[in-house]
Coordinates of N, CA, C and O in Angstrom, one line a residue:
R67 N 0.8 -1.2 0.0 CA 0.0 0.0 0.0 C 0.9 1.2 0.0 O 2.0 1.2 0.4
M68 N 0.3 2.3 -0.5 CA 1.0 3.6 -0.6 C 1.2 4.1 0.9 O 0.2 4.0 1.7
Q69 N 2.4 4.6 1.2 CA 2.6 5.1 2.5 C 2.3 6.6 2.5 O 2.9 7.4 1.8
L70 N 1.3 7.0 3.3 CA 0.8 8.3 3.4 C 1.0 8.9 4.8 O 0.5 8.3 5.8
V71 N 1.5 10.1 4.9 CA 1.7 10.7 6.2 C 1.0 12.1 6.1 O 1.4 12.9 5.3
Q72 N 0.0 12.3 6.9 CA -0.8 13.5 6.8 C -0.6 14.4 8.0 O -0.2 14.0 9.1
S73 N -0.7 15.7 7.7 CA -0.5 16.7 8.8 C -1.5 17.9 8.5 O -2.1 18.0 7.4
G74 N -1.7 18.7 9.5 CA -2.6 19.8 9.4 C -3.9 19.6 10.1 O -4.0 18.6 10.8
G75 N -4.8 20.5 9.9 CA -6.1 20.4 10.5 C -6.1 21.2 11.8 O -5.3 22.0 12.0
G76 N -7.2 21.0 12.6 CA -7.3 21.8 13.8 C -8.7 22.4 14.0 O -9.7 21.9 13.3
S77 N -8.8 23.5 14.8 CA -10.1 24.1 15.0 C -10.0 25.5 14.6 O -9.0 26.2 14.7
V78 N -11.2 26.0 14.0 CA -11.2 27.3 13.5 C -12.7 27.8 13.6 O -13.6 27.0 13.6
Q79 N -12.9 29.1 13.6 CA -14.2 29.6 13.6 C -14.7 29.7 12.1 O -13.9 29.7 11.2
A80 N -16.0 29.7 12.0 CA -16.7 29.8 10.7 C -16.1 31.0 9.9 O -15.9 32.1 10.4
G81 N -15.8 30.7 8.6 CA -15.2 31.7 7.8 C -13.7 31.6 7.7 O -13.0 32.3 6.9
G82 N -13.1 30.8 8.6 CA -11.6 30.7 8.7 C -11.1 29.7 7.7 O -11.8 29.1 6.9
S83 N -9.8 29.5 7.8 CA -9.1 28.6 6.8 C -8.2 27.6 7.5 O -7.7 27.9 8.6
L84 N -8.0 26.5 6.9 CA -7.1 25.5 7.4 C -6.4 24.8 6.2 O -7.0 24.8 5.1
N85 N -5.3 24.2 6.4 CA -4.6 23.5 5.3 C -4.2 22.1 5.8 O -3.8 21.9 6.9
L86 N -4.4 21.1 4.9 CA -4.0 19.7 5.2 C -2.9 19.3 4.2 O -2.9 19.8 3.0
S87 N -1.9 18.6 4.6 CA -0.9 18.0 3.7 C -0.8 16.5 3.9 O -1.1 16.0 4.9
C88 N -0.4 15.9 2.8 CA -0.3 14.4 2.7 C 1.0 14.1 1.9 O 1.0 14.3 0.7
T89 N 2.0 13.6 2.6 CA 3.2 13.2 1.9 C 3.3 11.8 1.6 O 3.0 10.9 2.4
V90 N 3.6 11.5 0.3 CA 3.7 10.1 -0.1 C 5.2 9.7 0.0 O 6.0 10.4 -0.6
S91 N 5.5 8.6 0.7 CA 6.9 8.3 1.0 C 7.5 7.2 0.1 O 8.7 7.1 0.0
D92 N 6.6 6.4 -0.5 CA 7.2 5.2 -1.2 C 6.9 5.2 -2.7 O 7.3 4.2 -3.3
R93 N 6.2 6.1 -3.2 CA 5.9 6.2 -4.6 C 5.8 7.6 -5.1 O 5.8 8.5 -4.3
T94 N 5.8 7.8 -6.4 CA 5.7 9.1 -7.0 C 4.2 9.5 -7.2 O 3.5 8.9 -8.0
A95 N 3.9 10.5 -6.3 CA 2.5 10.8 -6.2 C 1.9 11.3 -7.6 O 0.7 11.0 -7.9
K96 N 2.7 11.9 -8.4 CA 2.1 12.5 -9.6 C 1.7 11.4 -10.6 O 1.1 11.7 -11.6
N97 N 2.1 10.2 -10.4 CA 1.7 9.1 -11.3 C 0.3 8.5 -11.0 O -0.2 7.7 -11.7
Y98 N -0.3 9.1 -9.9 CA -1.6 8.5 -9.4 C -2.7 9.5 -9.2 O -2.4 10.7 -8.9
C99 N -3.9 9.0 -9.4 CA -5.1 9.8 -9.1 C -5.3 9.7 -7.6 O -5.3 8.5 -7.1
M100 N -5.3 10.8 -6.9 CA -5.5 10.7 -5.4 C -6.5 11.7 -5.0 O -6.9 12.6 -5.7
A101 N -7.0 11.4 -3.8 CA -8.2 12.2 -3.3 C -8.2 12.5 -1.8 O -7.4 11.9 -1.1
W102 N -9.0 13.4 -1.4 CA -9.3 13.7 0.0 C -10.7 13.3 0.3 O -11.6 13.7 -0.5
F103 N -10.9 12.6 1.4 CA -12.2 12.3 1.9 C -12.4 12.9 3.3 O -11.5 13.3 3.9
R104 N -13.6 12.9 3.7 CA -13.9 13.3 5.1 C -15.1 12.4 5.6 O -15.9 11.9 4.9
Q105 N -15.1 12.3 6.9 CA -16.1 11.6 7.6 C -16.5 12.2 8.9 O -15.7 12.4 9.8
A106 N -17.8 12.6 8.9 CA -18.3 13.2 10.2 C -19.0 12.1 11.0 O -19.3 11.0 10.4
P107 N -19.1 12.3 12.3 CA -19.7 11.2 13.2 C -21.1 10.8 12.7 O -21.9 11.7 12.4
G108 N -21.3 9.5 12.5 CA -22.6 9.1 12.1 C -22.8 9.1 10.6 O -23.9 8.8 10.2
S109 N -21.8 9.6 9.9 CA -22.0 9.7 8.4 C -21.0 8.8 7.7 O -20.0 8.4 8.2
E110 N -21.3 8.6 6.4 CA -20.4 7.8 5.6 C -19.3 8.7 5.1 O -19.3 9.9 5.1
R111 N -18.2 8.0 4.7 CA -17.0 8.7 4.2 C -17.4 9.4 2.9 O -17.9 8.7 2.0
E112 N -17.0 10.6 2.8 CA -17.4 11.4 1.6 C -16.2 12.0 0.9 O -15.3 12.5 1.5
G113 N -16.1 11.8 -0.4 CA -15.0 12.4 -1.2 C -15.2 13.9 -1.3 O -16.4 14.3 -1.6
V114 N -14.2 14.7 -1.2 CA -14.4 16.1 -1.3 C -13.5 16.7 -2.4 O -14.0 17.7 -3.0
A115 N -12.3 16.2 -2.7 CA -11.5 16.8 -3.7 C -10.5 15.7 -4.2 O -10.1 14.8 -3.5
A116 N -10.2 15.8 -5.5 CA -9.3 14.8 -6.1 C -8.4 15.5 -7.1 O -8.8 16.6 -7.7
I117 N -7.3 14.9 -7.4 CA -6.4 15.4 -8.4 C -5.8 14.2 -9.2 O -5.4 13.2 -8.6
D118 N -5.8 14.4 -10.5 CA -5.2 13.3 -11.3 C -3.8 13.5 -11.7 O -3.2 14.6 -11.5
P119 N -3.1 12.6 -12.4 CA -1.7 12.8 -12.8 C -1.5 14.0 -13.7 O -0.4 14.5 -13.7
M120 N -2.5 14.4 -14.4 CA -2.3 15.6 -15.3 C -2.5 16.9 -14.5 O -2.4 17.9 -15.1
G121 N -2.9 16.8 -13.3 CA -3.1 18.0 -12.5 C -4.5 18.5 -12.5 O -4.8 19.5 -11.9
R122 N -5.4 17.8 -13.2 CA -6.8 18.2 -13.2 C -7.4 17.8 -11.9 O -7.0 16.9 -11.2
T123 N -8.4 18.6 -11.5 CA -9.0 18.5 -10.2 C -10.5 18.3 -10.3 O -11.2 18.7 -11.3
K124 N -11.1 17.8 -9.2 CA -12.5 17.6 -9.1 C -12.9 17.8 -7.7 O -12.2 17.5 -6.7
Y125 N -14.1 18.5 -7.5 CA -14.6 18.8 -6.1 C -16.0 18.4 -6.0 O -16.8 18.4 -7.0
V126 N -16.4 18.0 -4.8 CA -17.8 17.8 -4.5 C -18.5 19.2 -4.5 O -17.8 20.2 -4.1
D127 N -19.7 19.2 -4.8 CA -20.4 20.5 -5.0 C -20.3 21.4 -3.7 O -20.2 22.6 -3.7
S128 N -20.4 20.7 -2.5 CA -20.4 21.5 -1.3 C -19.1 22.2 -0.9 O -19.2 23.1 -0.1
V129 N -18.0 21.9 -1.6 CA -16.8 22.6 -1.3 C -16.2 23.3 -2.5 O -15.2 24.0 -2.4
Q130 N -16.9 23.2 -3.6 CA -16.5 23.9 -4.8 C -16.4 25.4 -4.6 O -17.3 26.0 -4.0
G131 N -15.2 26.0 -5.0 CA -15.0 27.4 -4.8 C -14.4 27.8 -3.4 O -14.0 28.9 -3.2
R132 N -14.4 26.8 -2.5 CA -13.8 27.1 -1.2 C -12.6 26.3 -0.9 O -11.7 26.7 -0.1
F133 N -12.5 25.1 -1.4 CA -11.4 24.2 -1.2 C -10.5 24.1 -2.5 O -11.1 24.2 -3.6
I134 N -9.2 24.0 -2.3 CA -8.3 23.8 -3.4 C -7.4 22.6 -3.2 O -6.7 22.6 -2.1
V135 N -7.4 21.6 -4.1 CA -6.4 20.5 -3.9 C -5.3 20.8 -4.9 O -5.5 21.3 -6.0
S136 N -4.1 20.5 -4.4 CA -2.9 20.7 -5.2 C -1.9 19.6 -4.9 O -2.0 18.9 -3.9
R137 N -0.8 19.6 -5.7 CA 0.2 18.6 -5.6 C 1.6 19.3 -5.8 O 1.7 20.0 -6.8
D138 N 2.5 19.0 -4.9 CA 3.9 19.5 -5.1 C 4.7 18.4 -5.5 O 5.0 17.5 -4.7
D139 N 5.1 18.3 -6.8 CA 5.8 17.1 -7.2 C 7.3 17.1 -6.7 O 7.9 16.0 -6.6
A140 N 7.8 18.2 -6.3 CA 9.2 18.3 -5.8 C 9.2 17.6 -4.4 O 10.2 17.0 -4.0
T141 N 8.1 17.7 -3.6 CA 8.1 17.2 -2.3 C 7.2 15.9 -2.2 O 7.1 15.3 -1.1
N142 N 6.6 15.6 -3.3 CA 5.7 14.4 -3.3 C 4.6 14.5 -2.3 O 4.2 13.6 -1.6
T143 N 4.0 15.7 -2.3 CA 3.0 16.1 -1.3 C 1.7 16.6 -1.9 O 1.7 17.4 -2.8
L144 N 0.6 16.1 -1.4 CA -0.7 16.5 -1.7 C -1.2 17.5 -0.7 O -0.9 17.3 0.5
S145 N -1.9 18.6 -1.1 CA -2.4 19.5 -0.1 C -3.9 19.8 -0.4 O -4.4 19.7 -1.5
L146 N -4.5 20.2 0.7 CA -5.9 20.7 0.6 C -6.0 22.0 1.4 O -5.9 22.0 2.6
Q147 N -6.2 23.0 0.6 CA -6.4 24.4 1.2 C -7.9 24.6 1.4 O -8.6 24.5 0.4
M148 N -8.3 24.8 2.6 CA -9.8 24.9 2.9 C -10.1 26.4 3.4 O -9.6 26.8 4.5
D149 N -10.8 27.1 2.6 CA -11.2 28.5 3.0 C -12.7 28.6 3.2 O -13.4 27.7 2.8
S150 N -13.1 29.7 3.8 CA -14.5 29.9 4.1 C -15.1 28.7 4.8 O -16.2 28.3 4.4
L151 N -14.5 28.1 5.7 CA -14.9 26.9 6.4 C -16.2 27.2 7.1 O -16.4 28.3 7.7
Q152 N -17.1 26.2 7.1 CA -18.4 26.3 7.8 C -18.5 25.1 8.8 O -17.8 24.1 8.6
P153 N -19.4 25.2 9.8 CA -19.6 24.1 10.7 C -19.9 22.8 10.1 O -19.4 21.8 10.6
E154 N -20.5 22.8 9.0 CA -20.8 21.5 8.3 C -19.6 20.9 7.7 O -19.7 19.7 7.2
D155 N -18.5 21.6 7.6 CA -17.2 21.0 7.2 C -16.5 20.2 8.3 O -15.5 19.6 8.0
T156 N -17.0 20.3 9.5 CA -16.4 19.6 10.6 C -16.5 18.1 10.3 O -17.5 17.5 10.1
A157 N -15.3 17.4 10.4 CA -15.1 16.0 10.1 C -13.7 15.6 10.3 O -12.8 16.5 10.5
M158 N -13.5 14.3 10.2 CA -12.1 13.8 10.1 C -11.8 13.7 8.6 O -12.6 13.2 7.8
Y159 N -10.7 14.3 8.2 CA -10.3 14.3 6.8 C -9.1 13.3 6.6 O -8.2 13.2 7.4
Y160 N -9.2 12.6 5.4 CA -8.3 11.6 5.1 C -7.7 11.8 3.6 O -8.5 12.1 2.7
C161 N -6.5 11.6 3.5 CA -5.8 11.5 2.2 C -5.9 10.1 1.8 O -5.7 9.2 2.6
A162 N -6.2 9.8 0.5 CA -6.3 8.4 0.0 C -5.6 8.2 -1.3 O -5.6 9.1 -2.2
G163 N -5.0 7.1 -1.5 CA -4.3 6.7 -2.7 C -4.6 5.3 -3.1 O -5.2 4.5 -2.3
P164 N -4.2 4.9 -4.3 CA -4.6 3.6 -4.9 C -3.5 2.5 -4.7 O -2.4 2.8 -4.3
S165 N -3.8 1.3 -5.2 CA -2.9 0.3 -5.3 C -1.8 0.7 -6.3 O -2.0 1.5 -7.2
W166 N -0.6 0.1 -6.2 CA 0.6 0.4 -7.0 C 0.3 0.3 -8.5 O 0.8 1.0 -9.3
W167 N -0.6 -0.7 -8.8 CA -0.8 -1.0 -10.2 C -1.7 0.0 -10.9 O -1.9 0.0 -12.1
R168 N -2.4 0.8 -10.1 CA -3.5 1.7 -10.6 C -2.9 3.1 -10.9 O -3.5 4.1 -10.4
A169 N -1.9 3.1 -11.7 CA -1.3 4.4 -12.1 C -2.1 5.0 -13.2 O -2.7 4.3 -14.1
G170 N -2.1 6.4 -13.3 CA -2.8 7.1 -14.4 C -4.3 7.2 -14.2 O -4.9 6.6 -13.3
G171 N -4.9 8.0 -15.1 CA -6.3 8.1 -15.2 C -7.0 9.0 -14.2 O -6.3 9.6 -13.3
S172 N -8.2 9.2 -14.4 CA -9.0 10.2 -13.5 C -10.1 9.4 -12.8 O -11.1 10.0 -12.4
W173 N -9.9 8.2 -12.6 CA -11.0 7.3 -12.0 C -11.3 7.8 -10.6 O -12.4 7.6 -10.1
C174 N -10.4 8.5 -9.9 CA -10.6 8.9 -8.5 C -11.7 10.0 -8.4 O -12.2 10.3 -7.4
F175 N -12.0 10.6 -9.6 CA -13.0 11.7 -9.6 C -14.4 11.1 -9.3 O -15.3 11.9 -9.1
Q176 N -14.5 9.8 -9.3 CA -15.8 9.2 -8.9 C -16.0 9.2 -7.4 O -17.1 8.9 -6.9
F177 N -14.9 9.4 -6.6 CA -15.0 9.4 -5.2 C -15.6 8.2 -4.6 O -16.5 8.3 -3.7
I178 N -15.2 7.0 -5.1 CA -15.6 5.7 -4.5 C -14.6 5.3 -3.5 O -13.5 4.9 -3.9
A179 N -14.9 5.3 -2.3 CA -13.9 5.0 -1.2 C -13.3 3.6 -1.4 O -12.1 3.4 -1.1
S180 N -14.1 2.7 -1.8 CA -13.6 1.3 -1.9 C -12.6 1.1 -3.0 O -11.9 0.1 -3.1
D181 N -12.4 2.1 -3.9 CA -11.4 2.1 -5.0 C -10.0 2.4 -4.4 O -9.0 2.2 -5.1
F182 N -9.9 2.9 -3.2 CA -8.7 3.3 -2.6 C -8.3 2.2 -1.6 O -9.1 1.8 -0.8
D183 N -7.0 1.9 -1.6 CA -6.6 0.9 -0.6 C -5.5 1.5 0.4 O -5.1 0.8 1.3
S184 N -5.2 2.8 0.2 CA -4.2 3.4 1.1 C -4.8 4.6 1.7 O -5.3 5.5 0.9
W185 N -4.8 4.7 3.0 CA -5.4 5.8 3.7 C -4.4 6.4 4.7 O -3.8 5.6 5.4
A186 N -4.3 7.7 4.8 CA -3.5 8.3 5.8 C -4.3 8.2 7.2 O -5.4 7.8 7.2
Q187 N -3.6 8.6 8.2 CA -4.1 8.5 9.6 C -5.3 9.4 9.9 O -6.0 9.1 10.8
G188 N -5.5 10.4 9.1 CA -6.6 11.4 9.3 C -6.2 12.6 10.1 O -5.3 12.5 10.9
S189 N -7.0 13.6 9.9 CA -6.8 14.9 10.6 C -8.2 15.4 11.0 O -9.1 15.5 10.1
Q190 N -8.3 15.8 12.2 CA -9.6 16.4 12.6 C -9.7 17.8 12.2 O -8.8 18.6 12.5
V191 N -10.8 18.2 11.6 CA -11.1 19.6 11.3 C -12.4 19.9 12.0 O -13.4 19.3 11.8
T192 N -12.4 21.0 12.9 CA -13.5 21.4 13.6 C -13.8 22.8 13.4 O -12.9 23.7 13.6
V193 N -15.0 23.1 12.9 CA -15.4 24.5 12.6 C -16.5 24.9 13.5 O -17.6 24.3 13.5
S194 N -16.3 26.0 14.3 CA -17.3 26.4 15.2 C -18.0 27.6 14.7 O -17.5 28.4 13.9
S195 N -19.3 27.8 15.0 CA -20.1 28.9 14.5 C -20.0 30.1 15.4 O -19.4 30.1 16.5

């Protein structure tokens, strides 16, 4: 499985910003379609943003225009910049990657959690009103 180390998150008031980072240690991140998911208590895991090897991005409607997913190929790191945060964004956030053989493509834009076999440890994001 892809080795993912995640950092960032925390608590912020509504309207604030937070950033999450996910460093891939054992593979070249730019070769893979990767995504950010979140899971609130009592809810299913939801895909929020994804980036493919070409650098194209996809967002779930609820975060479109507020979140930006990016990739730094020099540091092999995925980032999620979250602006204009709202209480409904409160959740545990996870970086996700695929099996080693699933290089290329934009399949991750479907946000199907079972398509990913590598998950970072998660970061709590709490937004207060």
